[in-house]
Amino acid sequence: MRTEIEIVTGFLGAGKTGFIVEFLKISKLPKEKVLVIQMEQGEKLLNFRNKSFGLIVKSYNIEELTESKLNFLITLHKPHRIIFEFNGTANLEVLFKLINSKELKAKTFVGGIYNVIEASTFDIFIRNIPHLLIPFIIKSNLILLTNFKGIKEEDIERIQLKIKEINNRAFILVLEDYCNLETGMKKLNILDKGILKNLKVMISEG
C-alpha cells in the first residue's frame, strides 16, 4: 500500500506546527506510523519525537531533501503517512516535482494539502506578495484562517470570499483556537479517522 502524503503550508509563524500537533492528536491511530518532515526553521516538534507515539520527525530544507533521501526514509521507516511542513516562501512545485518522480509516485500519493493563513496579515500579503500566497491557496484542499483577534466579522467574511474567488473547491475553517480543530473538521466532514483509515493501516501491516 502506498504512503499517504499531506502537505501543510503557510508563512513562518502562521501556526503550521500548532496545526500539525492538534491534527495528529485527532487523526492519528494508535498503530499508525507518521513521518513529519519540517522544511523551515520554525517551531520544532520535539515534544512529539516519541517512538511510542509512532512519530518520526526529520528536518530538511528544500535543497537537502532529494529523491534518493526521501526514498531512503520511506524504506527505512515504512510510514503510513508523511506530513510535510512547508515554508510559505518556497516554491511548492519543487516539492511536487520531488514526490511525482517515477519511483516515489509508485510508493506515495497526496492525500491532502492544508494552508494556514493568518487573517491579520492576509490583506498585506495578498496585496504585496500575491505570487507567494495565491499558489498555496490554489493547491489547497483545506484552508485554515487563524489569528483574527480584533478583526471585524465583516472583514473575516470578506477574506473568506476572496479566498473562495481564488479556490472555490477548498474547505475554509475559521479557527480562534486549534482546540476547536476536531469540532470544525467534523462539521466539514473531512476528518478521516473511521473504518476506512483503520482498514488502510491494517492492510499495510499485513
mmCIF file of C-alpha atoms in Angstrom:
data_model
loop_
_atom_site.group_PDB
_atom_site.id
_atom_site.type_symbol
_atom_site.label_atom_id
_atom_site.label_comp_id
_atom_site.label_asym_id
_atom_site.label_seq_id
_atom_site.Cartn_x
_atom_site.Cartn_y
_atom_site.Cartn_z
ATOM 1 C CA MET A 1 0.000 0.000 0.000
ATOM 2 C CA ARG A 2 1.248 3.479 -0.898
ATOM 3 C CA THR A 3 2.176 6.030 1.767
ATOM 4 C CA GLU A 4 -0.172 8.977 2.109
ATOM 5 C CA ILE A 5 1.411 12.422 1.847
ATOM 6 C CA GLU A 6 -0.090 15.500 3.483
ATOM 7 C CA ILE A 7 1.363 18.976 2.980
ATOM 8 C CA VAL A 8 0.922 21.825 5.467
ATOM 9 C CA THR A 9 1.816 25.234 4.033
ATOM 10 C CA GLY A 10 1.891 28.784 5.353
ATOM 11 C CA PHE A 11 4.246 31.589 6.226
ATOM 12 C CA LEU A 12 6.634 31.427 9.174
ATOM 13 C CA GLY A 13 4.714 31.964 12.416
ATOM 14 C CA ALA A 14 1.298 31.286 10.887
ATOM 15 C CA GLY A 15 0.752 28.276 13.157
ATOM 16 C CA LYS A 16 1.644 25.293 10.956
ATOM 17 C CA THR A 17 3.350 23.372 13.756
ATOM 18 C CA GLY A 18 0.444 24.001 16.127
ATOM 19 C CA PHE A 19 -1.942 22.713 13.478
ATOM 20 C CA ILE A 20 0.145 19.573 12.900
ATOM 21 C CA VAL A 21 0.249 18.809 16.636
ATOM 22 C CA GLU A 22 -3.531 19.118 17.030
ATOM 23 C CA PHE A 23 -4.189 17.374 13.718
ATOM 24 C CA LEU A 24 -2.114 14.395 14.862
ATOM 25 C CA LYS A 25 -3.956 14.283 18.189
ATOM 26 C CA ILE A 26 -7.318 13.920 16.461
ATOM 27 C CA SER A 27 -6.391 11.934 13.365
ATOM 28 C CA LYS A 28 -3.538 9.596 14.262
ATOM 29 C CA LEU A 29 -4.397 5.993 15.054
ATOM 30 C CA PRO A 30 -2.532 4.049 17.784
ATOM 31 C CA LYS A 31 -0.716 1.755 15.336
ATOM 32 C CA GLU A 32 -0.196 4.362 12.653
ATOM 33 C CA LYS A 33 3.395 5.407 11.929
ATOM 34 C CA VAL A 34 3.774 9.025 10.827
ATOM 35 C CA LEU A 35 6.868 10.711 9.416
ATOM 36 C CA VAL A 36 6.869 14.510 9.797
ATOM 37 C CA ILE A 37 9.341 16.408 7.633
ATOM 38 C CA GLN A 38 9.785 20.018 8.725
ATOM 39 C CA MET A 39 11.125 22.171 5.923
ATOM 40 C CA GLU A 40 11.692 25.507 7.654
ATOM 41 C CA GLN A 41 13.428 26.959 10.706
ATOM 42 C CA GLY A 42 10.318 27.399 12.832
ATOM 43 C CA GLU A 43 8.933 25.719 15.935
ATOM 44 C CA LYS A 44 10.078 22.103 16.258
ATOM 45 C CA LEU A 45 8.031 19.061 17.179
ATOM 46 C CA LEU A 46 10.425 17.998 19.919
ATOM 47 C CA ASN A 47 7.651 17.053 22.353
ATOM 48 C CA PHE A 48 6.280 14.584 19.831
ATOM 49 C CA ARG A 49 9.582 12.968 18.875
ATOM 50 C CA ASN A 50 8.446 9.807 20.609
ATOM 51 C CA LYS A 51 8.680 6.287 19.220
ATOM 52 C CA SER A 52 5.865 5.048 21.424
ATOM 53 C CA PHE A 53 3.664 7.681 19.794
ATOM 54 C CA GLY A 54 4.701 6.309 16.397
ATOM 55 C CA LEU A 55 6.046 9.654 15.214
ATOM 56 C CA ILE A 56 9.347 10.245 13.421
ATOM 57 C CA VAL A 57 10.427 13.877 12.973
ATOM 58 C CA LYS A 58 13.056 14.987 10.457
ATOM 59 C CA SER A 59 14.196 18.459 9.371
ATOM 60 C CA TYR A 60 15.459 19.307 5.886
ATOM 61 C CA ASN A 61 15.455 22.369 3.690
ATOM 62 C CA ILE A 62 14.155 22.045 0.145
ATOM 63 C CA GLU A 63 17.684 21.732 -1.298
ATOM 64 C CA GLU A 64 18.674 18.920 1.086
ATOM 65 C CA LEU A 65 15.675 16.671 0.509
ATOM 66 C CA THR A 66 16.448 14.677 -2.616
ATOM 67 C CA GLU A 67 14.528 11.857 -4.253
ATOM 68 C CA SER A 68 17.037 9.291 -3.008
ATOM 69 C CA LYS A 69 16.902 10.664 0.573
ATOM 70 C CA LEU A 70 13.102 10.631 0.698
ATOM 71 C CA ASN A 71 13.033 7.165 -0.812
ATOM 72 C CA PHE A 72 15.526 6.035 1.844
ATOM 73 C CA LEU A 73 13.352 7.483 4.653
ATOM 74 C CA ILE A 74 10.278 5.664 3.320
ATOM 75 C CA THR A 75 12.173 2.375 3.024
ATOM 76 C CA LEU A 76 13.725 2.767 6.481
ATOM 77 C CA HIS A 77 10.706 3.897 8.497
ATOM 78 C CA LYS A 78 7.828 2.458 6.413
ATOM 79 C CA PRO A 79 5.414 5.232 7.443
ATOM 80 C CA HIS A 80 1.687 5.012 6.801
ATOM 81 C CA ARG A 81 1.668 8.777 6.399
ATOM 82 C CA ILE A 82 4.143 11.592 5.697
ATOM 83 C CA ILE A 83 3.379 15.172 6.710
ATOM 84 C CA PHE A 84 5.467 17.913 5.107
ATOM 85 C CA GLU A 85 5.593 21.236 6.946
ATOM 86 C CA PHE A 86 6.409 23.514 4.036
ATOM 87 C CA ASN A 87 7.693 27.091 4.080
ATOM 88 C CA GLY A 88 5.259 29.577 2.539
ATOM 89 C CA THR A 89 8.071 31.466 0.799
ATOM 90 C CA ALA A 90 9.352 28.376 -1.042
ATOM 91 C CA ASN A 91 8.156 27.062 -4.388
ATOM 92 C CA LEU A 92 5.608 24.273 -3.868
ATOM 93 C CA GLU A 93 6.230 22.979 -7.382
ATOM 94 C CA VAL A 94 9.711 21.865 -6.287
ATOM 95 C CA LEU A 95 8.134 19.555 -3.712
ATOM 96 C CA PHE A 96 5.584 18.288 -6.228
ATOM 97 C CA LYS A 97 8.352 17.546 -8.697
ATOM 98 C CA LEU A 98 10.099 15.514 -6.000
ATOM 99 C CA ILE A 99 7.102 13.417 -4.921
ATOM 100 C CA ASN A 100 5.916 12.975 -8.510
ATOM 101 C CA SER A 101 9.155 11.351 -9.611
ATOM 102 C CA LYS A 102 8.579 7.902 -11.074
ATOM 103 C CA GLU A 103 9.858 5.854 -8.128
ATOM 104 C CA LEU A 104 8.207 7.931 -5.391
ATOM 105 C CA LYS A 105 4.909 8.210 -7.257
ATOM 106 C CA ALA A 106 4.688 4.420 -7.191
ATOM 107 C CA LYS A 107 5.084 4.463 -3.395
ATOM 108 C CA THR A 108 3.107 7.559 -2.361
ATOM 109 C CA PHE A 109 0.014 9.633 -3.057
ATOM 110 C CA VAL A 110 -1.055 13.128 -1.957
ATOM 111 C CA GLY A 111 -3.999 12.862 0.423
ATOM 112 C CA GLY A 112 -4.368 16.496 1.458
ATOM 113 C CA ILE A 113 -2.881 19.979 1.232
ATOM 114 C CA TYR A 114 -3.597 22.359 4.103
ATOM 115 C CA ASN A 115 -2.847 26.091 4.022
ATOM 116 C CA VAL A 116 -2.645 28.021 7.308
ATOM 117 C CA ILE A 117 -3.365 31.738 6.801
ATOM 118 C CA GLU A 118 -3.318 34.485 9.420
ATOM 119 C CA ALA A 119 -6.329 36.757 8.941
ATOM 120 C CA SER A 120 -4.361 39.619 10.488
ATOM 121 C CA THR A 121 -1.800 39.635 7.656
ATOM 122 C CA PHE A 122 -3.932 38.399 4.750
ATOM 123 C CA ASP A 123 -4.635 41.821 3.217
ATOM 124 C CA ILE A 124 -0.967 42.844 3.403
ATOM 125 C CA PHE A 125 0.237 39.605 1.798
ATOM 126 C CA ILE A 126 -2.422 39.395 -0.921
ATOM 127 C CA ARG A 127 -1.656 42.993 -1.880
ATOM 128 C CA ASN A 128 2.156 42.889 -1.724
ATOM 129 C CA ILE A 129 3.212 39.267 -2.354
ATOM 130 C CA PRO A 130 0.290 37.597 -4.159
ATOM 131 C CA HIS A 131 2.765 35.498 -6.180
ATOM 132 C CA LEU A 132 3.707 33.709 -2.940
ATOM 133 C CA LEU A 133 0.283 33.397 -1.309
ATOM 134 C CA ILE A 134 -2.012 32.575 -4.227
ATOM 135 C CA PRO A 135 -0.318 29.337 -5.451
ATOM 136 C CA PHE A 136 -0.735 27.786 -1.991
ATOM 137 C CA ILE A 137 -4.405 28.757 -1.864
ATOM 138 C CA ILE A 138 -4.997 27.294 -5.326
ATOM 139 C CA LYS A 139 -3.429 23.943 -4.410
ATOM 140 C CA SER A 140 -5.128 23.553 -1.021
ATOM 141 C CA ASN A 141 -7.976 21.232 -0.061
ATOM 142 C CA LEU A 142 -8.390 22.876 3.346
ATOM 143 C CA ILE A 143 -7.585 26.466 4.301
ATOM 144 C CA LEU A 144 -7.344 27.374 7.982
ATOM 145 C CA LEU A 145 -7.948 31.016 8.788
ATOM 146 C CA THR A 146 -6.333 31.866 12.128
ATOM 147 C CA ASN A 147 -5.251 34.849 14.249
ATOM 148 C CA PHE A 148 -8.289 37.056 13.651
ATOM 149 C CA LYS A 149 -8.445 38.652 17.109
ATOM 150 C CA GLY A 150 -9.519 42.269 16.782
ATOM 151 C CA ILE A 151 -10.666 41.825 13.179
ATOM 152 C CA LYS A 152 -14.281 42.724 12.374
ATOM 153 C CA GLU A 153 -16.640 39.920 11.409
ATOM 154 C CA GLU A 154 -17.377 41.560 8.047
ATOM 155 C CA ASP A 155 -13.631 41.614 7.295
ATOM 156 C CA ILE A 156 -13.337 37.893 8.091
ATOM 157 C CA GLU A 157 -16.243 37.241 5.710
ATOM 158 C CA ARG A 158 -14.565 39.407 3.054
ATOM 159 C CA ILE A 159 -11.320 37.424 3.404
ATOM 160 C CA GLN A 160 -13.224 34.143 3.037
ATOM 161 C CA LEU A 161 -14.932 35.440 -0.124
ATOM 162 C CA LYS A 162 -11.557 36.481 -1.554
ATOM 163 C CA ILE A 163 -10.160 33.012 -0.832
ATOM 164 C CA LYS A 164 -13.198 31.438 -2.497
ATOM 165 C CA GLU A 165 -12.569 33.596 -5.583
ATOM 166 C CA ILE A 166 -9.106 32.056 -5.812
ATOM 167 C CA ASN A 167 -10.131 28.476 -4.945
ATOM 168 C CA ASN A 168 -13.840 27.673 -4.727
ATOM 169 C CA ARG A 169 -13.200 23.950 -4.132
ATOM 170 C CA ALA A 170 -11.340 24.262 -0.849
ATOM 171 C CA PHE A 171 -12.921 23.955 2.576
ATOM 172 C CA ILE A 172 -12.343 27.025 4.750
ATOM 173 C CA LEU A 173 -12.122 26.623 8.515
ATOM 174 C CA VAL A 174 -12.069 29.750 10.691
ATOM 175 C CA LEU A 175 -10.368 28.856 13.982
ATOM 176 C CA GLU A 176 -9.848 31.034 17.021
ATOM 177 C CA ASP A 177 -8.026 28.166 18.721
ATOM 178 C CA TYR A 178 -6.680 24.813 17.491
ATOM 179 C CA CYS A 179 -8.538 23.191 20.400
ATOM 180 C CA ASN A 180 -11.605 23.601 18.177
ATOM 181 C CA LEU A 181 -9.963 21.841 15.232
ATOM 182 C CA GLU A 182 -11.683 18.487 15.699
ATOM 183 C CA THR A 183 -15.138 20.073 16.019
ATOM 184 C CA GLY A 184 -14.534 22.196 12.940
ATOM 185 C CA MET A 185 -13.266 19.321 10.812
ATOM 186 C CA LYS A 186 -16.163 17.114 11.886
ATOM 187 C CA LYS A 187 -18.612 19.834 10.841
ATOM 188 C CA LEU A 188 -16.972 19.915 7.428
ATOM 189 C CA ASN A 189 -16.999 16.087 7.355
ATOM 190 C CA ILE A 190 -13.311 15.919 6.453
ATOM 191 C CA LEU A 191 -11.802 14.068 9.402
ATOM 192 C CA ASP A 192 -10.536 10.656 8.281
ATOM 193 C CA LYS A 193 -10.500 8.622 11.466
ATOM 194 C CA GLY A 194 -13.014 5.900 10.812
ATOM 195 C CA ILE A 195 -13.285 2.356 9.458
ATOM 196 C CA LEU A 196 -11.593 3.193 6.147
ATOM 197 C CA LYS A 197 -8.462 4.583 7.807
ATOM 198 C CA ASN A 198 -8.224 1.642 10.233
ATOM 199 C CA LEU A 199 -8.513 -0.686 7.271
ATOM 200 C CA LYS A 200 -5.668 1.099 5.439
ATOM 201 C CA VAL A 201 -3.351 0.690 8.434
ATOM 202 C CA MET A 202 -4.323 -2.976 8.912
ATOM 203 C CA ILE A 203 -3.709 -3.802 5.243
ATOM 204 C CA SER A 204 -0.284 -2.123 5.215
ATOM 205 C CA GLU A 205 0.718 -4.023 8.358
ATOM 206 C CA GLY A 206 -0.443 -7.343 6.945
#
